[in-house]
Coordinates of C-alpha atoms in Angstrom, one line a residue:
M1 CA 63.6 -11.3 10.7
K2 CA 61.6 -13.8 13.1
K3 CA 57.9 -12.8 13.8
Q4 CA 56.7 -14.2 17.1
N5 CA 52.8 -14.9 16.8
K6 CA 51.5 -15.9 20.3
Q7 CA 47.6 -16.3 20.6
T8 CA 46.2 -14.5 23.8
S9 CA 44.8 -17.2 26.4
S10 CA 40.9 -16.9 26.7
L11 CA 39.0 -16.0 29.9
Q12 CA 38.0 -19.7 30.3
V13 CA 41.9 -20.8 29.9
A14 CA 42.8 -17.9 32.4
S15 CA 40.1 -18.9 35.0
L16 CA 41.0 -22.7 34.8
L17 CA 44.6 -21.8 35.5
L18 CA 43.7 -19.6 38.5
V19 CA 41.5 -22.7 39.9
L20 CA 44.5 -24.8 39.8
L21 CA 46.5 -22.3 42.0
W22 CA 44.1 -20.6 44.3
G23 CA 40.9 -23.2 44.1
T24 CA 38.9 -20.2 43.3
V25 CA 37.7 -18.8 39.9
C26 CA 37.0 -15.2 38.8
I27 CA 35.5 -13.3 41.7
P28 CA 32.5 -11.2 40.4
C29 CA 32.4 -7.6 41.5
N30 CA 29.1 -5.5 41.4
A31 CA 29.3 -2.5 39.6
A32 CA 30.2 0.5 41.7
A33 CA 28.9 4.0 41.4
R34 CA 31.0 6.9 41.2
P35 CA 31.8 8.5 44.2
T36 CA 29.8 11.9 44.9
A37 CA 31.2 15.0 47.0
A38 CA 28.5 14.2 49.8
T39 CA 30.4 11.2 50.9
A40 CA 33.8 12.5 50.8
T41 CA 35.8 12.3 53.9
T42 CA 38.9 13.7 55.1
S43 CA 40.1 11.0 57.3
H44 CA 43.3 9.3 56.8
K45 CA 42.2 6.1 58.4
Q46 CA 40.9 4.7 54.8
A47 CA 39.3 1.3 54.7
G48 CA 39.8 1.1 50.7
S49 CA 42.9 0.9 49.3
F50 CA 45.1 2.0 46.2
K51 CA 47.1 0.0 43.6
V52 CA 49.0 0.4 40.8
V53 CA 49.4 -2.8 38.7
G54 CA 51.9 -3.7 36.1
I55 CA 50.1 -5.3 33.3
G56 CA 52.9 -6.2 31.2
P57 CA 53.7 -4.9 27.7
G58 CA 51.5 -6.6 25.3
N59 CA 48.9 -9.3 25.4
G60 CA 46.7 -10.0 28.5
D61 CA 48.2 -13.3 28.9
L62 CA 51.4 -11.9 30.2
L63 CA 49.6 -10.6 32.9
T64 CA 50.5 -12.2 36.4
L65 CA 48.0 -14.0 38.6
R66 CA 48.8 -11.6 41.2
A67 CA 47.7 -8.8 38.9
V68 CA 44.6 -10.7 37.7
K69 CA 43.7 -11.0 41.2
A70 CA 43.9 -7.5 42.1
I71 CA 41.8 -6.2 39.3
Q72 CA 39.2 -9.0 40.1
E73 CA 39.0 -7.9 43.5
A74 CA 38.8 -4.1 43.1
E75 CA 35.6 -2.0 42.5
V76 CA 37.2 0.8 40.5
V77 CA 39.7 0.4 37.7
V78 CA 41.8 3.4 36.4
C79 CA 42.6 2.4 32.7
S80 CA 42.2 3.3 29.0
A81 CA 39.9 2.3 26.6
H82 CA 42.9 0.9 24.6
T83 CA 44.1 -1.3 27.9
K84 CA 40.4 -2.5 28.6
K85 CA 40.1 -3.9 25.1
A86 CA 43.5 -5.5 25.2
L87 CA 42.8 -7.3 28.5
A88 CA 38.9 -8.2 27.2
T89 CA 39.7 -11.9 26.7
T90 CA 41.7 -12.1 30.0
V91 CA 39.8 -10.1 32.5
D92 CA 36.1 -9.0 33.0
L93 CA 35.9 -5.6 33.5
S94 CA 32.3 -5.1 32.3
Q95 CA 31.2 -4.6 35.7
K96 CA 33.6 -2.4 37.1
E97 CA 33.5 1.3 37.5
I98 CA 36.3 2.4 34.7
I99 CA 37.9 5.7 35.2
D100 CA 39.6 6.9 32.1
G101 CA 41.7 9.9 31.2
Y102 CA 44.6 9.9 33.8
S103 CA 47.3 8.4 32.0
V104 CA 50.7 9.6 31.6
L105 CA 50.3 12.5 34.1
F106 CA 53.8 12.4 35.7
W107 CA 55.0 15.4 33.9
H108 CA 55.9 18.3 36.5
Y109 CA 54.6 16.3 39.5
G110 CA 56.2 17.7 42.4
T111 CA 57.8 20.8 40.7
K112 CA 57.0 24.6 40.5
C113 CA 55.8 25.7 37.3
G114 CA 57.8 28.6 35.6
K115 CA 56.4 31.8 34.2
D116 CA 58.0 31.1 30.9
E117 CA 57.8 27.1 30.6
V118 CA 58.5 25.3 27.4
K119 CA 56.3 22.8 26.7
N120 CA 58.0 19.4 25.7
F121 CA 56.7 17.9 22.4
K122 CA 55.5 15.0 24.3
Q123 CA 53.4 16.9 26.8
R124 CA 49.8 17.2 26.0
M125 CA 49.3 20.4 28.6
T126 CA 50.9 23.1 30.3
C127 CA 52.5 22.5 33.7
E128 CA 49.3 24.1 35.5
E129 CA 46.7 21.7 33.9
Y130 CA 49.3 18.6 34.9
H131 CA 49.2 20.0 38.2
A132 CA 45.1 20.4 38.3
K133 CA 44.8 16.9 36.5
Q134 CA 46.9 15.3 39.2
A135 CA 45.0 16.9 42.0
D136 CA 41.8 15.9 40.4
F137 CA 43.0 12.3 39.9
A138 CA 44.1 12.4 43.6
H139 CA 40.9 13.5 45.1
I140 CA 38.9 10.7 42.9
V141 CA 41.1 8.1 44.5
R142 CA 41.0 9.3 47.9
K143 CA 36.9 9.8 47.7
A144 CA 36.8 6.1 46.7
S145 CA 39.2 5.0 49.2
A146 CA 37.3 7.0 52.0
Q147 CA 34.0 5.0 50.9
G148 CA 36.0 1.5 51.5
K149 CA 36.6 1.0 47.9
D150 CA 39.5 -0.6 46.4
V151 CA 41.0 1.1 43.2
V152 CA 43.6 -0.3 40.9
M153 CA 45.6 1.8 38.2
L154 CA 46.5 -0.2 35.3
S155 CA 50.0 0.6 34.0
S156 CA 51.5 -1.1 31.3
G157 CA 54.7 -3.1 31.4
D158 CA 56.6 -2.5 34.6
P159 CA 55.8 0.7 36.1
T160 CA 59.1 1.2 38.0
I161 CA 60.8 1.3 34.4
Y162 CA 60.2 4.4 32.4
G163 CA 56.4 4.2 33.8
P164 CA 54.2 7.3 33.8
D165 CA 52.6 6.1 37.0
V166 CA 54.8 5.6 40.0
W167 CA 53.9 9.2 41.2
T168 CA 50.8 8.2 42.3
L169 CA 52.2 6.1 45.0
Q170 CA 54.0 9.6 46.5
E171 CA 51.0 11.5 45.9
L172 CA 48.8 8.8 47.8
S173 CA 51.3 7.8 50.4
E174 CA 49.0 8.0 53.4
L175 CA 46.6 5.3 51.8
E176 CA 47.2 1.8 52.0
T177 CA 49.0 1.2 48.8
E178 CA 50.9 -1.3 46.8
L179 CA 52.8 -1.7 43.8
I180 CA 52.0 -4.9 42.0
P181 CA 55.2 -6.1 39.8
G182 CA 54.8 -6.3 35.8
L183 CA 56.7 -8.0 33.1
S184 CA 58.7 -5.2 31.4
A185 CA 59.1 -4.6 27.9
F186 CA 62.8 -5.7 28.4
N187 CA 61.7 -9.0 29.7
A188 CA 59.5 -9.3 26.7
A189 CA 61.9 -8.4 23.9
N190 CA 64.8 -10.5 25.6
A191 CA 62.5 -13.6 25.1
A192 CA 61.8 -12.3 21.4
L193 CA 65.6 -12.3 20.7
E194 CA 66.2 -15.8 22.7
A195 CA 69.6 -14.0 24.3
S196 CA 71.0 -14.2 27.5
L197 CA 72.5 -11.0 28.5
G198 CA 74.5 -10.9 31.6
E199 CA 75.1 -7.5 32.6
V200 CA 72.8 -4.8 31.5
I201 CA 72.5 -1.1 31.1
I202 CA 68.8 0.2 30.9
T203 CA 68.9 3.9 29.5
A204 CA 67.0 6.3 27.1
P205 CA 68.6 8.9 24.7
F206 CA 67.8 11.7 26.6
I207 CA 70.6 14.6 26.6
S208 CA 71.9 14.5 29.9
R209 CA 73.2 17.4 32.0
Q210 CA 76.9 18.0 31.7
E211 CA 77.5 17.0 35.1
N212 CA 76.0 13.4 34.4
H213 CA 78.1 10.3 33.8
D214 CA 75.2 8.3 32.2
T215 CA 75.0 9.7 28.7
L216 CA 74.8 7.1 25.7
E217 CA 78.1 7.9 25.0
Q218 CA 79.8 7.2 28.5
L219 CA 77.8 4.5 28.9
A220 CA 78.8 2.7 25.9
G221 CA 82.5 1.7 27.0
H222 CA 81.3 -1.7 28.6
E223 CA 82.6 -4.7 26.3
K224 CA 80.8 -7.6 28.3
A225 CA 77.7 -5.4 29.3
T226 CA 74.2 -4.9 26.9
M227 CA 72.7 -1.7 26.5
V228 CA 69.3 -1.6 26.3
I229 CA 67.7 1.6 24.8
F230 CA 64.2 2.3 25.5
M231 CA 62.2 4.9 23.7
P232 CA 64.8 5.8 20.9
W233 CA 61.9 7.9 19.1
D234 CA 64.1 9.1 16.3
M235 CA 66.0 6.0 15.4
E236 CA 68.2 8.0 12.7
K237 CA 69.5 10.5 15.4
T238 CA 70.1 7.6 18.2
F239 CA 72.2 5.1 15.7
A240 CA 74.4 8.3 14.8
R241 CA 75.1 8.6 18.4
L242 CA 75.8 4.9 18.7
V243 CA 78.2 4.7 15.7
N244 CA 80.3 7.2 17.0
S245 CA 80.5 5.5 20.3
Y246 CA 81.1 1.6 19.4
P247 CA 82.7 -0.2 16.5
T248 CA 80.6 -0.2 13.6
D249 CA 80.6 -3.8 13.7
T250 CA 79.1 -4.2 17.5
P251 CA 75.8 -6.4 17.0
A252 CA 72.6 -4.5 17.7
A253 CA 68.9 -5.5 17.5
V254 CA 65.7 -3.7 17.5
V255 CA 62.7 -5.1 18.9
S256 CA 59.3 -3.6 18.1
N257 CA 55.7 -4.2 20.2
A258 CA 57.5 -6.5 22.4
G259 CA 55.0 -9.2 23.7
V260 CA 52.3 -8.2 21.3
A261 CA 51.0 -11.3 19.5
G262 CA 51.1 -10.8 15.8
K263 CA 52.9 -7.5 16.0
E264 CA 56.1 -8.3 17.4
Q265 CA 59.0 -8.1 15.6
A266 CA 62.9 -8.4 16.0
V267 CA 65.6 -7.6 13.5
L268 CA 69.0 -8.2 14.1
G269 CA 71.8 -6.3 12.5
T270 CA 75.2 -3.7 13.5
V271 CA 75.8 -0.6 14.9
G272 CA 76.8 0.3 11.3
S273 CA 74.1 -1.3 9.4
F274 CA 71.3 0.2 11.5
S275 CA 73.2 3.6 11.2
A276 CA 73.2 3.6 7.5
D277 CA 69.6 2.6 6.9
S278 CA 67.0 2.6 10.0
S279 CA 64.1 3.3 7.6
G280 CA 61.0 1.5 8.4
L281 CA 61.6 1.4 12.4
D282 CA 59.2 2.7 14.6
G283 CA 61.1 4.2 17.5
S284 CA 58.1 4.9 19.4
R285 CA 57.3 1.2 20.1
S286 CA 60.6 -0.5 20.0
I287 CA 63.9 -1.1 22.1
I288 CA 67.3 -1.0 20.9
Y289 CA 69.7 -3.9 21.8
V290 CA 73.7 -3.1 21.6
G291 CA 76.5 -5.3 22.4
K292 CA 78.2 -8.6 21.8
R293 CA 76.2 -10.9 23.7
L294 CA 73.9 -10.3 20.6
E295 CA 76.1 -12.6 19.0
Q296 CA 74.4 -15.7 21.0
A297 CA 70.7 -14.4 20.0
Q298 CA 69.0 -17.6 18.7
F299 CA 65.9 -15.8 17.5
S300 CA 66.9 -15.8 13.8
K301 CA 68.4 -19.1 13.7
K302 CA 66.0 -21.9 11.4
A303 CA 64.8 -24.9 13.2
D304 CA 66.5 -28.4 11.4
T305 CA 63.1 -29.8 10.1
K306 CA 64.6 -33.2 10.4
A307 CA 64.7 -32.4 14.3
G308 CA 60.9 -33.4 14.7
T309 CA 57.7 -31.5 14.9
G310 CA 58.1 -30.8 18.7
K311 CA 59.2 -27.5 20.5
Y312 CA 61.2 -26.8 23.4
Y313 CA 60.1 -24.0 25.6
L314 CA 62.3 -22.1 28.2
V315 CA 59.7 -20.9 30.6
G316 CA 60.3 -18.0 33.0
M317 CA 58.1 -18.7 36.0
G318 CA 58.9 -15.6 38.1
P319 CA 60.1 -15.1 41.6
G320 CA 58.6 -15.4 44.9
D321 CA 55.1 -16.5 45.3
P322 CA 53.4 -18.8 42.5
D323 CA 50.9 -15.8 41.8
L324 CA 54.1 -14.0 40.0
T325 CA 53.6 -16.5 37.0
T326 CA 52.1 -15.2 34.0
I327 CA 49.0 -16.9 32.2
R328 CA 51.3 -17.4 29.3
A329 CA 53.7 -19.8 31.0
L330 CA 51.0 -21.6 32.9
K331 CA 49.3 -22.0 29.6
V332 CA 52.6 -23.7 28.1
I333 CA 52.8 -25.9 31.2
E334 CA 49.2 -27.0 30.4
E335 CA 50.0 -28.1 26.8
A336 CA 53.3 -29.9 27.6
D337 CA 54.1 -33.5 27.3
L338 CA 57.4 -33.3 29.2
I339 CA 58.8 -30.9 31.8
F340 CA 61.8 -30.4 33.3
S341 CA 62.0 -28.4 36.8
S342 CA 63.9 -27.7 39.8
D343 CA 62.7 -29.7 43.1
K344 CA 61.7 -26.3 44.5
L345 CA 59.7 -25.1 41.3
K346 CA 58.1 -28.7 41.6
E347 CA 57.0 -28.2 44.9
K348 CA 55.9 -24.5 44.5
F349 CA 53.9 -25.5 41.4
S350 CA 52.7 -29.1 42.7
E351 CA 49.0 -28.4 41.6
V352 CA 49.7 -27.1 38.3
L353 CA 52.5 -30.0 37.4
A354 CA 50.0 -32.7 38.9
G355 CA 49.5 -35.6 36.4
K356 CA 52.6 -34.4 34.4
E357 CA 55.6 -36.3 33.6
V358 CA 58.1 -34.2 35.5
I359 CA 62.2 -34.7 35.4
S360 CA 64.2 -33.2 38.0
G361 CA 67.9 -33.0 38.4
Y362 CA 69.0 -30.9 35.3
H363 CA 68.3 -27.1 36.8
R364 CA 71.5 -25.3 37.2
L365 CA 73.8 -26.9 34.5
F366 CA 75.3 -23.6 33.2
P367 CA 78.8 -24.1 34.8
Y368 CA 81.5 -24.9 32.0
Y369 CA 79.1 -25.0 29.3
A370 CA 81.1 -24.7 25.9
K371 CA 84.3 -24.7 27.8
S372 CA 87.2 -27.2 27.6
C373 CA 87.9 -28.6 30.9
S374 CA 91.5 -28.6 30.1
N375 CA 91.4 -24.8 30.5
T376 CA 89.9 -25.1 34.0
E377 CA 91.8 -24.0 36.7
D378 CA 92.8 -26.6 39.5
D379 CA 90.9 -24.9 42.3
D380 CA 87.9 -24.3 40.4
K381 CA 87.3 -27.8 39.1
R382 CA 84.4 -28.7 41.2
K383 CA 81.0 -26.6 41.6
N384 CA 77.9 -27.7 43.7
G385 CA 79.7 -31.0 43.9
L386 CA 79.9 -31.4 40.5
T387 CA 83.5 -31.5 38.4
C388 CA 83.7 -29.7 34.9
E389 CA 83.3 -33.4 33.3
D390 CA 80.4 -34.2 35.4
Y391 CA 78.8 -30.9 34.1
H392 CA 79.3 -31.6 30.5
Q393 CA 78.0 -35.3 30.9
K394 CA 74.6 -33.6 32.5
Q395 CA 74.4 -31.0 29.7
E396 CA 74.7 -33.7 27.1
D397 CA 72.2 -35.9 28.6
L398 CA 69.6 -33.0 29.0
A399 CA 69.8 -32.4 25.6
T400 CA 69.5 -35.9 24.5
K401 CA 66.3 -36.1 26.2
I402 CA 64.7 -32.9 25.0
R403 CA 65.9 -34.1 21.3
K404 CA 64.3 -37.5 21.6
A405 CA 61.2 -36.1 22.8
V406 CA 61.1 -33.0 20.1
A407 CA 61.7 -35.9 17.7
E408 CA 58.3 -37.6 18.8
G409 CA 56.7 -34.4 18.3
K410 CA 56.2 -33.7 21.8
T411 CA 56.2 -30.1 23.6
V412 CA 59.0 -29.9 26.3
A413 CA 59.2 -27.4 29.0
M414 CA 62.0 -26.3 31.1
L415 CA 60.6 -24.5 34.3
D416 CA 63.4 -21.5 35.3
N417 CA 63.0 -19.1 38.1
G418 CA 62.2 -15.3 37.8
D419 CA 63.6 -14.2 34.0
P420 CA 65.2 -17.1 32.4
L421 CA 67.5 -14.7 30.5
V422 CA 68.3 -12.3 33.1
Y423 CA 71.3 -14.3 35.0
G424 CA 69.2 -17.3 34.1
P425 CA 70.9 -20.6 34.9
C426 CA 69.3 -22.8 32.3
S427 CA 69.6 -19.8 29.3
W428 CA 72.1 -22.2 28.0
S429 CA 69.9 -24.8 26.6
I430 CA 68.5 -22.2 24.2
T431 CA 72.0 -22.1 22.5
E432 CA 72.5 -25.7 22.9
L433 CA 69.3 -26.8 21.2
N434 CA 69.3 -24.1 18.5
D435 CA 68.7 -26.7 15.7
L436 CA 65.1 -27.1 17.5
N437 CA 62.2 -25.0 17.5
T438 CA 62.2 -23.1 20.5
E439 CA 60.8 -20.5 22.2
V440 CA 61.3 -18.4 25.5
V441 CA 58.3 -17.3 27.8
P442 CA 59.3 -14.3 29.6
G443 CA 58.9 -14.1 33.3
V444 CA 58.8 -11.4 36.0
S445 CA 62.5 -11.1 37.2
C446 CA 63.5 -10.7 41.0
F447 CA 64.4 -7.1 39.7
N448 CA 61.0 -6.2 38.8
T449 CA 59.7 -7.6 42.2
S450 CA 62.3 -5.9 44.2
N451 CA 61.3 -2.5 42.1
A452 CA 57.7 -3.1 43.2
A453 CA 59.1 -3.4 47.0
L454 CA 60.4 -0.2 46.9
K455 CA 57.5 1.4 45.3
A456 CA 60.0 3.9 43.2
A457 CA 60.9 4.2 39.5
V458 CA 64.6 3.0 39.3
T459 CA 64.8 5.3 36.1
A460 CA 63.7 8.6 37.6
G461 CA 66.9 9.7 39.8
T462 CA 67.6 13.3 40.1
K463 CA 70.9 13.1 38.4
T464 CA 70.6 10.2 36.2
H465 CA 67.9 8.4 34.1
S466 CA 69.7 4.7 33.7
V467 CA 69.9 1.7 35.8
I468 CA 72.5 -0.7 35.6
L469 CA 72.3 -4.4 36.4
A470 CA 75.5 -5.8 37.6
S471 CA 76.7 -8.9 39.6
G472 CA 79.7 -9.2 41.9
W473 CA 82.0 -9.9 39.3
T474 CA 81.6 -6.4 37.4
V475 CA 80.4 -3.7 40.1
D476 CA 83.5 -2.0 40.4
E477 CA 83.7 -1.5 36.5
M478 CA 80.3 -0.3 36.2
A479 CA 79.6 1.8 39.3
R480 CA 81.9 4.6 38.0
H481 CA 79.0 5.9 36.0
Q482 CA 77.0 6.7 39.2
S483 CA 74.0 5.6 37.9
A484 CA 70.9 3.9 40.0
M485 CA 72.6 0.5 40.3
V486 CA 70.8 -2.9 40.8
L487 CA 73.1 -5.7 42.1
F488 CA 72.2 -9.3 42.0
T489 CA 74.2 -10.5 45.0
M490 CA 74.3 -14.1 44.3
R491 CA 75.7 -14.7 47.8
N492 CA 79.0 -12.4 47.4
D493 CA 80.1 -10.7 50.3
F494 CA 77.9 -7.8 51.6
K495 CA 80.7 -5.5 52.9
K496 CA 83.0 -6.1 49.5
F497 CA 79.9 -4.5 47.7
I498 CA 79.3 -1.8 50.0
D499 CA 83.2 -1.1 50.1
T500 CA 83.4 -1.0 46.5
L501 CA 80.4 1.2 45.9
T502 CA 81.7 3.8 48.2
K503 CA 84.8 4.5 45.9
Y504 CA 82.5 5.8 43.7
Y505 CA 79.3 7.0 45.5
S506 CA 79.1 9.3 48.4
P507 CA 78.3 8.0 51.7
D508 CA 75.1 9.6 51.9
T509 CA 73.8 8.3 48.7
P510 CA 70.4 6.1 49.5
A511 CA 70.8 2.5 49.3
A512 CA 68.6 -0.4 50.2
V513 CA 68.3 -4.1 50.4
V514 CA 65.1 -6.1 49.4
V515 CA 65.2 -9.8 50.6
R516 CA 62.8 -12.6 49.4
A517 CA 60.9 -9.9 46.8
G518 CA 57.9 -11.5 45.7
Y519 CA 57.2 -13.4 48.9
A520 CA 54.0 -11.7 50.2
Q521 CA 54.8 -12.8 53.7
D522 CA 58.6 -13.0 54.0
E523 CA 59.2 -9.6 51.8
Q524 CA 61.5 -6.8 53.7
V525 CA 63.3 -4.0 52.6
V526 CA 65.6 -2.1 54.4
H527 CA 66.3 1.6 53.5
G528 CA 69.4 3.4 54.4
T529 CA 72.6 5.0 52.8
L530 CA 75.9 3.5 51.7
G531 CA 77.4 4.9 55.0
T532 CA 75.0 3.2 57.3
L533 CA 73.7 -0.2 55.6
L534 CA 76.3 -2.2 56.9
N535 CA 75.3 -1.3 60.6
Q536 CA 71.8 -1.8 59.5
V537 CA 72.0 -5.2 57.9
D538 CA 73.5 -8.6 59.7
K539 CA 75.0 -10.4 57.1
K540 CA 74.4 -13.7 58.5
K541 CA 70.8 -13.2 58.3
L542 CA 70.9 -12.5 54.4
P543 CA 69.5 -15.2 52.4
F544 CA 70.5 -15.9 48.8
E545 CA 67.6 -14.1 47.5
Y546 CA 68.3 -10.6 48.1
M547 CA 69.0 -7.4 46.1
L548 CA 71.2 -4.4 46.7
Y549 CA 70.0 -0.8 45.4
V550 CA 72.0 2.4 45.2
G551 CA 70.6 5.5 43.6
D552 CA 69.1 8.8 44.7
F553 CA 65.6 7.8 43.0
L554 CA 65.3 5.9 46.6
K555 CA 64.7 9.3 48.0
K556 CA 61.0 9.1 46.1
S557 CA 60.3 6.0 47.8
P558 CA 56.8 6.7 49.6
D559 CA 57.8 4.0 52.3
R560 CA 61.3 5.6 53.1
A561 CA 60.9 7.2 56.5
P562 CA 60.5 10.8 56.3
T563 CA 62.6 11.5 59.5
N564 CA 66.1 10.0 59.8
P565 CA 65.5 7.2 57.0
T566 CA 69.2 6.0 57.4
V567 CA 68.3 4.3 60.8
S568 CA 64.7 3.5 60.7
Q569 CA 65.1 0.0 59.8
S570 CA 67.4 -3.1 60.1
L571 CA 67.4 -6.6 59.3

């Protein structure tokens, strides 16, 4: 077992990093008085705003700069005392109006209360009490907004992945609203395991209805995909189900308290070993991983002491604008002696990288890694202008440079877009350099930012609670579950995607395209259905950075036009 100990950045360091990107320090805000009934208004034309802010799963240094800025500029902050304490060294909330007592209120939202309603063991109140509390919260926010105040609700992790607060965006859709993406526990746990996952099935061990196709047992049939199980709760029962669906020697891992410095733990085993003994594992704070890709997980390896006293970081810099980078990522850059970066990232973070030794030209080197060139097909021997032999030489050159720097006691950082372990082009370097002291700094993925653009919880569909992350190579295999699907398009033929999906989903299934997610000025969302999206989207205008979504969870997006959403937008 390898424990990660990461120290939360101080407010002083966070402010310094903000200066580098914005040229401003923390914005002081005067304390705001709690709104009174005398100042309430029923006007829908509001001067204030409401934002749900993803704050990440652990310490304050996993906040993005965009999240910090939103909190700083708000007069009213909705958060628990626990959250306020956890962020104390990163964001100064002392002068804010803090509203507590309104967390985890999603139960029964938008539904009618039955006469003989049976309360779930996780629910604190009755259905009627939840409805009353939801109405009270909405009233408070509307009143503050009518007074011209900006209100933020701090939501742990990524609010769109089993988050309890996205309902507020539906309820307050007449206001100026925004969902600021946050790092998920999934992203932090990936970093803890140091494993590149490829296709991912995100689910939870709920007992699904008979007509559903996304039970744990049904989702387990994909050899190349990694199943990621949130909220396992009863670990013994969950592994009892898994051992009946996977071979007992299938690699498995449990990550507890992902992203929390001093508490994060990862344990690697097999489905069989965990089924035999899951004692000591806390299901309420853990995520379970199952799949063969875990064989490549590097978290449990021991660095060669002869390799030097330096360290190698693979750093997720997020997608989109620079303010979607975390404080932790910028802190690593600040301390690094040598940095490898693509030209695009070098330009995007030019102020942060000023004065640093930065080497370009070693970014997308994953093709042919650990593969023999003699087995390469003739028509596939050249990618991006390089042959298989060229890639092998570049990979060797990079590894040599990094090992030399680490042997000299230097801190080395490789900057990567998004989350470096979700289809990341530099994830191979963690495997190659497994003799060194390595660490992955999690980054916000284009998956997280696209979810935020949709303002909808991808795991809150009507008929499914799972979401599948897939690529053009696996969509046909994964679509049969009819779960919510998120496709990393990677320049694949848009029509081919639609044609494949319509074999498994009806033409009226909600679908959406998110273009340039995370770029505040250029981000665009096109809502439609599988039957209409081809006519709405001009594939010639699609950039490399776009995501395709399918699933009935999209019906809950407050930005989806209420009258004929299928023809409301186009690209």
